[in-house]
């Protein structure tokens, strides 16, 4: 079911990306063909990576090469800081040729999920007195620190930083080891304080707008918060995109204007194929199209949480739960930004938005979980069969007793 839902999202997303490019590439037939070719390439490559990992992934192999993977990720972050391309205030891309760009921060998310799962496996190799928070989660903490310094500090990609830290938070909350319980309580308390500070600073006052406006490198954050609070205040300048996204959503209605019939993609939304693609989806396919996306996302997340509940190993529980959180956080942050319920952060809608990096990253995560599902499914099915037979035997026993 996970694979079918993933393919369904890829196909629907590719159709919407091509439809969106028809608006931004009027008369440019070659550009449209290139968009179709790139989407076909990204989807095929993503599916192949997912299928390959679903067959070859193993904790033992990944545990041996994890330090190497983290080192390569570090080099990519350094390269992004040195030669990266700045887009809309975020220096998060490495240009590869004239047609393709790489966003390393996207690959940090499945890498963090892997590191969190492997942390649970490391516990077996640690002496009882070494099973402390920092010993267990050493590699995940290194990855989160890299994200804070490079993704948040140098790239100013706060959307990716929020999601990366969110995945880390969820992964740390899953284990029930004695050495981490105190830190889990502190992290929950810290999270509550951050949320209160965010709500007060963004929704109840103008603190954040005033603070960030006075810092040149953070001015774009102040603009996005102001646009969230009132996207129509400066509709011909900074509020142009969020206001037009809302117009597109309002025009969609229940069934939409029809596939390919969006008005907003004709120059009104300059990032229509990436950050704001959901506005085009709703404008063309209406609430029905949004419902289809919700259904397919729901199937993937539901199955991941189902396996997380049935898995016996802590590593598997972390892997399934964090992957579900990965998808859920991306969806919430993207739809929240497009609808101006939260500030826009430039986070793509996974498997729908254009972008090969995010496509490959989520396929890597789904490939890992598919491998573990295939590994634990036989045992879980046997246990469920035993439970059903035991329940049937007990029912038969009680019926005989009552006669």
Short mmCIF file of C-alpha atoms in Angstrom, two decimals:
data_model
loop_
_atom_site.label_atom_id
_atom_site.label_comp_id
_atom_site.label_asym_id
_atom_site.label_seq_id
_atom_site.Cartn_x
_atom_site.Cartn_y
_atom_site.Cartn_z
CA UNK A 1 0.00 0.00 0.00
CA UNK A 2 2.86 2.39 0.78
CA UNK A 3 4.44 1.84 -2.64
CA UNK A 4 1.14 2.31 -4.49
CA UNK A 5 0.37 5.52 -2.57
CA UNK A 6 3.90 6.80 -3.25
CA UNK A 7 3.56 6.11 -6.98
CA UNK A 8 0.11 7.73 -6.98
CA UNK A 9 1.53 10.91 -5.43
CA UNK A 10 4.43 10.92 -7.91
CA UNK A 11 2.11 10.63 -10.90
CA UNK A 12 -0.32 13.26 -9.61
CA UNK A 13 2.57 15.57 -8.71
CA UNK A 14 4.19 15.19 -12.13
CA UNK A 15 0.91 16.03 -13.86
CA UNK A 16 0.55 19.16 -11.72
CA UNK A 17 4.19 20.23 -12.26
CA UNK A 18 3.79 19.92 -16.04
CA UNK A 19 0.45 21.74 -15.91
CA UNK A 20 2.04 24.53 -13.87
CA UNK A 21 4.93 24.87 -16.32
CA UNK A 22 2.48 25.38 -19.16
CA UNK A 23 1.75 28.73 -17.53
CA UNK A 24 5.34 29.83 -17.02
CA UNK A 25 6.60 28.53 -20.38
CA UNK A 26 4.05 29.83 -22.89
CA UNK A 27 5.38 29.26 -26.39
CA UNK A 28 8.52 27.56 -25.06
CA UNK A 29 7.90 24.01 -26.25
CA UNK A 30 11.45 22.90 -25.48
CA UNK A 31 11.11 24.03 -21.85
CA UNK A 32 7.88 22.06 -21.46
CA UNK A 33 9.50 18.93 -22.92
CA UNK A 34 12.47 19.40 -20.58
CA UNK A 35 10.08 19.64 -17.61
CA UNK A 36 8.39 16.39 -18.63
CA UNK A 37 11.78 14.70 -19.08
CA UNK A 38 13.08 15.93 -15.72
CA UNK A 39 9.94 14.78 -13.89
CA UNK A 40 10.11 11.38 -15.57
CA UNK A 41 13.80 11.12 -14.63
CA UNK A 42 13.27 12.15 -10.99
CA UNK A 43 10.30 9.81 -10.52
CA UNK A 44 12.05 6.86 -12.18
CA UNK A 45 15.27 7.44 -10.25
CA UNK A 46 13.33 7.86 -6.99
CA UNK A 47 11.40 4.64 -7.56
CA UNK A 48 14.59 2.73 -8.45
CA UNK A 49 16.36 4.00 -5.31
CA UNK A 50 13.35 3.03 -3.19
CA UNK A 51 13.18 -0.45 -4.78
CA UNK A 52 16.96 -0.96 -4.43
CA UNK A 53 16.98 0.01 -0.76
CA UNK A 54 13.91 -2.10 -0.02
CA UNK A 55 15.94 -5.16 -1.06
CA UNK A 56 19.46 -4.33 0.13
CA UNK A 57 19.02 -2.13 3.20
CA UNK A 58 20.30 -3.58 6.48
CA UNK A 59 21.15 -2.02 9.83
CA UNK A 60 24.50 -3.82 9.96
CA UNK A 61 25.66 -2.39 6.63
CA UNK A 62 24.34 1.10 7.36
CA UNK A 63 25.93 1.06 10.80
CA UNK A 64 29.36 0.46 9.26
CA UNK A 65 29.10 3.26 6.71
CA UNK A 66 27.15 5.82 8.80
CA UNK A 67 30.27 7.89 9.73
CA UNK A 68 31.23 8.01 6.04
CA UNK A 69 27.72 9.15 5.05
CA UNK A 70 27.79 11.90 7.68
CA UNK A 71 31.23 13.04 6.48
CA UNK A 72 30.00 13.22 2.86
CA UNK A 73 26.95 15.17 4.03
CA UNK A 74 29.25 17.57 5.90
CA UNK A 75 31.33 18.13 2.75
CA UNK A 76 28.17 18.88 0.76
CA UNK A 77 27.07 21.42 3.38
CA UNK A 78 30.49 23.09 3.23
CA UNK A 79 30.33 23.14 -0.58
CA UNK A 80 26.88 24.72 -0.41
CA UNK A 81 28.19 27.44 1.90
CA UNK A 82 31.10 28.16 -0.47
CA UNK A 83 29.64 27.80 -3.97
CA UNK A 84 25.91 27.57 -3.28
CA UNK A 85 23.25 29.50 -5.18
CA UNK A 86 21.11 32.03 -3.29
CA UNK A 87 17.39 31.77 -4.07
CA UNK A 88 14.86 33.96 -2.25
CA UNK A 89 17.22 34.65 0.63
CA UNK A 90 18.26 31.01 1.14
CA UNK A 91 21.67 29.77 -0.03
CA UNK A 92 20.78 26.08 -0.06
CA UNK A 93 21.45 24.83 -3.61
CA UNK A 94 24.49 23.66 -5.55
CA UNK A 95 24.10 24.19 -9.28
CA UNK A 96 25.03 21.07 -11.27
CA UNK A 97 25.21 22.08 -14.91
CA UNK A 98 22.62 24.41 -16.38
CA UNK A 99 19.51 22.32 -15.74
CA UNK A 100 19.88 20.55 -12.38
CA UNK A 101 20.54 21.81 -8.85
CA UNK A 102 21.24 19.81 -5.70
CA UNK A 103 19.86 20.69 -2.26
CA UNK A 104 22.02 18.76 0.27
CA UNK A 105 19.88 19.69 3.28
CA UNK A 106 17.09 17.47 1.92
CA UNK A 107 19.31 14.39 2.23
CA UNK A 108 20.09 15.25 5.83
CA UNK A 109 16.53 14.26 6.80
CA UNK A 110 16.63 10.56 5.82
CA UNK A 111 20.22 10.46 7.09
CA UNK A 112 19.04 11.72 10.48
CA UNK A 113 16.25 9.11 10.52
CA UNK A 114 18.83 6.41 9.83
CA UNK A 115 21.17 7.73 12.53
CA UNK A 116 18.34 7.80 15.08
CA UNK A 117 17.36 4.20 14.28
CA UNK A 118 20.97 3.03 14.49
CA UNK A 119 21.30 4.76 17.88
CA UNK A 120 18.87 2.21 19.27
CA UNK A 121 21.03 -0.58 17.86
CA UNK A 122 24.13 0.93 19.50
CA UNK A 123 22.60 0.53 22.95
CA UNK A 124 23.35 -3.20 22.84
CA UNK A 125 27.07 -2.46 22.44
CA UNK A 126 27.24 0.05 25.30
CA UNK A 127 28.03 -0.84 28.89
CA UNK A 128 25.18 -0.06 31.34
CA UNK A 129 27.03 2.98 32.71
CA UNK A 130 27.51 4.33 29.16
CA UNK A 131 23.84 4.25 28.19
CA UNK A 132 23.45 7.98 28.61
CA UNK A 133 21.67 10.45 26.37
CA UNK A 134 24.83 11.73 24.69
CA UNK A 135 26.34 8.27 24.21
CA UNK A 136 23.17 6.86 22.65
CA UNK A 137 22.32 9.81 20.40
CA UNK A 138 25.86 10.93 19.53
CA UNK A 139 25.51 10.79 15.73
CA UNK A 140 21.97 12.26 15.57
CA UNK A 141 23.12 15.15 17.76
CA UNK A 142 26.06 15.75 15.41
CA UNK A 143 23.66 15.87 12.45
CA UNK A 144 21.30 18.26 14.23
CA UNK A 145 24.23 20.49 15.18
CA UNK A 146 25.34 20.55 11.53
CA UNK A 147 21.81 21.53 10.54
CA UNK A 148 21.74 24.39 13.05
CA UNK A 149 25.12 25.75 11.89
CA UNK A 150 24.87 25.21 8.13
CA UNK A 151 21.19 24.85 7.20
CA UNK A 152 19.90 27.46 9.63
CA UNK A 153 22.92 29.69 10.18
CA UNK A 154 24.65 29.84 6.78
CA UNK A 155 21.95 28.76 4.33
CA UNK A 156 19.12 30.53 6.18
CA UNK A 157 16.85 27.62 5.17
CA UNK A 158 14.74 27.70 8.32
CA UNK A 159 12.02 25.47 6.88
CA UNK A 160 14.42 22.55 6.44
CA UNK A 161 15.96 23.29 9.84
CA UNK A 162 12.56 23.16 11.59
CA UNK A 163 11.67 19.85 9.95
CA UNK A 164 15.10 18.33 10.67
CA UNK A 165 14.90 19.29 14.34
CA UNK A 166 11.29 18.07 14.43
CA UNK A 167 12.35 14.65 13.14
CA UNK A 168 15.14 14.57 15.72
CA UNK A 169 12.73 15.48 18.51
CA UNK A 170 10.32 12.69 17.54
CA UNK A 171 13.12 10.13 17.26
CA UNK A 172 14.50 11.00 20.69
CA UNK A 173 11.02 10.69 22.23
CA UNK A 174 10.48 7.09 21.04
CA UNK A 175 12.95 5.06 23.19
CA UNK A 176 12.21 4.34 26.84
CA UNK A 177 15.79 3.90 28.07
CA UNK A 178 16.43 5.03 31.63
CA UNK A 179 19.39 7.14 30.55
CA UNK A 180 17.28 9.34 28.26
CA UNK A 181 14.03 9.79 30.21
CA UNK A 182 15.25 12.89 32.04
CA UNK A 183 16.33 14.52 28.79
CA UNK A 184 13.03 13.59 27.17
CA UNK A 185 11.14 15.45 29.90
CA UNK A 186 13.40 18.48 29.49
CA UNK A 187 12.97 18.47 25.72
CA UNK A 188 9.18 18.34 26.05
CA UNK A 189 9.32 21.29 28.42
CA UNK A 190 11.64 23.19 26.07
CA UNK A 191 9.33 22.44 23.13
CA UNK A 192 6.33 23.82 25.03
CA UNK A 193 8.27 27.00 25.89
CA UNK A 194 9.33 27.44 22.25
CA UNK A 195 5.73 27.04 21.06
CA UNK A 196 4.50 29.60 23.60
CA UNK A 197 7.25 32.01 22.55
CA UNK A 198 6.38 31.45 18.86
CA UNK A 199 2.64 31.98 19.38
CA UNK A 200 3.20 35.16 21.39
CA UNK A 201 5.89 36.55 19.07
CA UNK A 202 4.12 35.74 15.80
CA UNK A 203 0.36 35.65 16.42
CA UNK A 204 -0.32 37.77 19.49
CA UNK A 205 2.27 40.53 19.01
CA UNK A 206 4.59 41.97 16.33
CA UNK A 207 7.76 41.16 18.28
CA UNK A 208 9.28 38.88 15.66
CA UNK A 209 8.50 41.25 12.80
CA UNK A 210 10.18 44.15 14.58
CA UNK A 211 13.21 42.11 15.69
CA UNK A 212 13.92 40.45 12.33
CA UNK A 213 13.25 43.61 10.33
CA UNK A 214 16.23 45.28 12.00
CA UNK A 215 18.61 42.45 11.04
CA UNK A 216 19.43 42.63 7.29
CA UNK A 217 20.11 38.92 6.83
CA UNK A 218 16.81 38.03 8.57
CA UNK A 219 14.60 40.65 6.95
CA UNK A 220 12.99 38.04 4.66
CA UNK A 221 11.68 36.25 7.77
CA UNK A 222 10.05 39.47 8.99
CA UNK A 223 8.45 39.86 5.55
CA UNK A 224 7.05 36.32 5.62
CA UNK A 225 5.59 36.76 9.10
CA UNK A 226 3.99 40.07 8.05
CA UNK A 227 2.58 38.39 4.91
CA UNK A 228 1.09 35.63 7.04
CA UNK A 229 -0.66 38.12 9.30
CA UNK A 230 -1.99 40.20 6.39
CA UNK A 231 -1.05 39.04 2.86
CA UNK A 232 -3.18 41.80 1.31
CA UNK A 233 -1.36 44.67 3.01
CA UNK A 234 1.31 44.94 0.31
CA UNK A 235 -0.23 42.94 -2.51
CA UNK A 236 1.86 44.48 -5.30
CA UNK A 237 5.19 43.82 -3.57
CA UNK A 238 6.04 41.40 -0.75
CA UNK A 239 2.47 40.11 -0.40
CA UNK A 240 2.10 39.33 -4.10
CA UNK A 241 2.61 35.55 -3.91
CA UNK A 242 0.71 34.70 -0.70
CA UNK A 243 -2.25 36.84 -1.78
CA UNK A 244 -2.41 35.19 -5.20
CA UNK A 245 -2.09 31.76 -3.59
CA UNK A 246 -5.20 32.52 -1.53
CA UNK A 247 -7.01 33.80 -4.63
CA UNK A 248 -6.18 30.55 -6.41
CA UNK A 249 -7.42 28.44 -3.50
CA UNK A 250 -10.65 30.47 -3.35
CA UNK A 251 -11.20 30.03 -7.11
CA UNK A 252 -10.86 26.25 -6.87
CA UNK A 253 -14.05 25.49 -5.00
CA UNK A 254 -15.13 21.86 -4.77
CA UNK A 255 -14.12 20.54 -8.20
CA UNK A 256 -11.68 23.21 -9.40
CA UNK A 257 -11.47 25.13 -12.66
CA UNK A 258 -10.26 22.04 -14.52
CA UNK A 259 -6.86 20.50 -15.12
CA UNK A 260 -4.65 23.01 -16.93
CA UNK A 261 -7.12 25.87 -16.39
CA UNK A 262 -5.36 27.71 -13.57
CA UNK A 263 -5.12 31.47 -13.92
CA UNK A 264 -2.58 32.04 -11.13
CA UNK A 265 0.15 30.01 -12.82
CA UNK A 266 0.42 32.63 -15.57
CA UNK A 267 2.95 34.80 -13.76
CA UNK A 268 0.94 35.42 -10.58
CA UNK A 269 2.86 32.73 -8.66
CA UNK A 270 6.55 32.72 -9.55
CA UNK A 271 7.15 29.58 -7.42
CA UNK A 272 4.01 27.80 -8.58
CA UNK A 273 5.75 24.48 -9.30
CA UNK A 274 7.53 24.23 -5.95
CA UNK A 275 6.52 26.03 -2.75
CA UNK A 276 3.07 27.12 -3.96
CA UNK A 277 2.08 24.11 -6.04
CA UNK A 278 -0.74 23.27 -3.63
CA UNK A 279 -2.47 26.54 -4.57
CA UNK A 280 -2.42 25.47 -8.24
CA UNK A 281 -3.60 21.96 -7.31
CA UNK A 282 -6.63 23.33 -5.48
CA UNK A 283 -7.36 25.94 -8.16
CA UNK A 284 -7.38 23.30 -10.92
CA UNK A 285 -8.75 20.24 -9.09
CA UNK A 286 -10.53 21.84 -6.12
CA UNK A 287 -11.06 20.30 -2.72
CA UNK A 288 -11.32 16.95 -4.52
CA UNK A 289 -7.65 17.18 -5.54
CA UNK A 290 -6.63 18.18 -2.03
CA UNK A 291 -8.66 15.23 -0.72
CA UNK A 292 -6.77 12.86 -3.04
CA UNK A 293 -3.43 14.13 -1.71
CA UNK A 294 -4.69 13.79 1.87
CA UNK A 295 -5.87 10.24 1.16
CA UNK A 296 -2.56 9.11 -0.34
CA UNK A 297 -0.51 10.81 2.38
CA UNK A 298 -2.87 9.33 4.97
CA UNK A 299 -2.36 5.80 3.63
CA UNK A 300 1.44 6.09 3.86
CA UNK A 301 1.44 7.65 7.32
CA UNK A 302 -1.21 5.25 8.65
CA UNK A 303 0.73 2.20 7.44
CA UNK A 304 3.98 3.55 8.89
CA UNK A 305 2.37 4.13 12.29
CA UNK A 306 0.71 0.70 12.07
CA UNK A 307 4.10 -0.96 11.63
CA UNK A 308 5.62 1.25 14.34
CA UNK A 309 3.02 -0.03 16.80
CA UNK A 310 3.58 -3.67 15.84
CA UNK A 311 7.38 -3.58 15.61
CA UNK A 312 9.21 -5.08 18.59
CA UNK A 313 12.60 -3.47 18.04
CA UNK A 314 13.17 0.12 19.12
CA UNK A 315 15.20 0.81 15.98
CA UNK A 316 12.25 -0.15 13.78
CA UNK A 317 9.85 1.92 15.88
CA UNK A 318 12.12 4.95 15.44
CA UNK A 319 12.52 4.34 11.70
CA UNK A 320 8.77 4.07 11.05
CA UNK A 321 7.74 6.89 13.39
CA UNK A 322 10.37 9.34 12.14
CA UNK A 323 9.55 8.63 8.49
CA UNK A 324 5.86 9.26 9.21
CA UNK A 325 6.85 12.50 10.99
CA UNK A 326 9.03 13.47 8.02
CA UNK A 327 6.06 13.29 5.64
CA UNK A 328 3.62 14.81 8.11
CA UNK A 329 5.82 17.78 9.00
CA UNK A 330 6.48 18.60 5.35
CA UNK A 331 2.76 18.48 4.61
CA UNK A 332 1.77 20.61 7.61
CA UNK A 333 4.47 23.23 7.06
CA UNK A 334 3.78 23.48 3.31
CA UNK A 335 -0.01 23.67 3.51
CA UNK A 336 0.26 26.03 6.48
CA UNK A 337 2.53 28.36 4.52
CA UNK A 338 0.42 28.32 1.34
CA UNK A 339 -2.77 29.04 3.31
CA UNK A 340 -0.96 31.71 5.43
CA UNK A 341 -1.80 29.89 8.66
CA UNK A 342 1.93 29.93 9.44
CA UNK A 343 4.80 31.91 7.86
CA UNK A 344 5.96 30.58 4.49
CA UNK A 345 9.24 28.69 4.87
CA UNK A 346 9.86 27.37 1.37
CA UNK A 347 9.32 23.71 2.27
CA UNK A 348 8.26 21.52 -0.69
CA UNK A 349 5.22 19.28 -0.70
CA UNK A 350 6.94 15.89 -0.86
CA UNK A 351 6.30 13.80 -3.99
CA UNK A 352 4.17 16.63 -5.42
CA UNK A 353 6.40 19.71 -5.74
CA UNK A 354 9.07 19.91 -8.43
CA UNK A 355 12.57 19.12 -7.23
CA UNK A 356 14.77 16.08 -7.58
CA UNK A 357 16.52 16.41 -4.21
CA UNK A 358 13.34 16.23 -2.13
CA UNK A 359 12.00 13.44 -4.37
CA UNK A 360 15.10 11.30 -3.94
CA UNK A 361 15.34 12.03 -0.21
CA UNK A 362 11.82 10.87 0.59
CA UNK A 363 12.26 7.80 -1.65
CA UNK A 364 15.40 6.91 0.33
CA UNK A 365 13.40 7.08 3.57
CA UNK A 366 10.54 5.02 2.13
CA UNK A 367 12.98 2.46 0.73
CA UNK A 368 14.48 1.94 4.19
CA UNK A 369 11.07 1.40 5.81
CA UNK A 370 9.98 -0.97 3.04
CA UNK A 371 13.03 -3.11 3.73
CA UNK A 372 12.25 -3.31 7.43
CA UNK A 373 8.56 -4.00 6.79
CA UNK A 374 9.54 -6.94 4.58
CA UNK A 375 11.86 -8.19 7.33
CA UNK A 376 9.37 -8.07 10.21
CA UNK A 377 6.12 -8.85 8.36
CA UNK A 378 6.40 -12.69 8.55
CA UNK A 379 6.94 -12.66 12.32
CA UNK A 380 4.08 -10.22 12.92
CA UNK A 381 1.73 -12.23 10.68
CA UNK A 382 2.62 -15.41 12.60
CA UNK A 383 1.94 -13.68 15.94
CA UNK A 384 -1.37 -12.32 14.68
CA UNK A 385 -2.35 -15.79 13.44
CA UNK A 386 -1.51 -17.27 16.85
CA UNK A 387 -3.58 -14.59 18.60
CA UNK A 388 -6.56 -15.24 16.32
CA UNK A 389 -6.37 -18.99 16.89
CA UNK A 390 -6.02 -18.47 20.65
CA UNK A 391 -9.02 -16.14 20.66
CA UNK A 392 -11.06 -18.65 18.64
CA UNK A 393 -10.07 -21.46 21.03
CA UNK A 394 -11.06 -19.35 24.05
CA UNK A 395 -14.41 -18.49 22.47
CA UNK A 396 -15.04 -22.17 21.77
CA UNK A 397 -14.07 -23.07 25.34
CA UNK A 398 -16.44 -20.47 26.82
CA UNK A 399 -19.27 -21.65 24.58
CA UNK A 400 -18.76 -25.25 25.75
CA UNK A 401 -18.70 -24.09 29.38
CA UNK A 402 -22.00 -22.30 28.98
CA UNK A 403 -23.79 -25.37 27.54
#
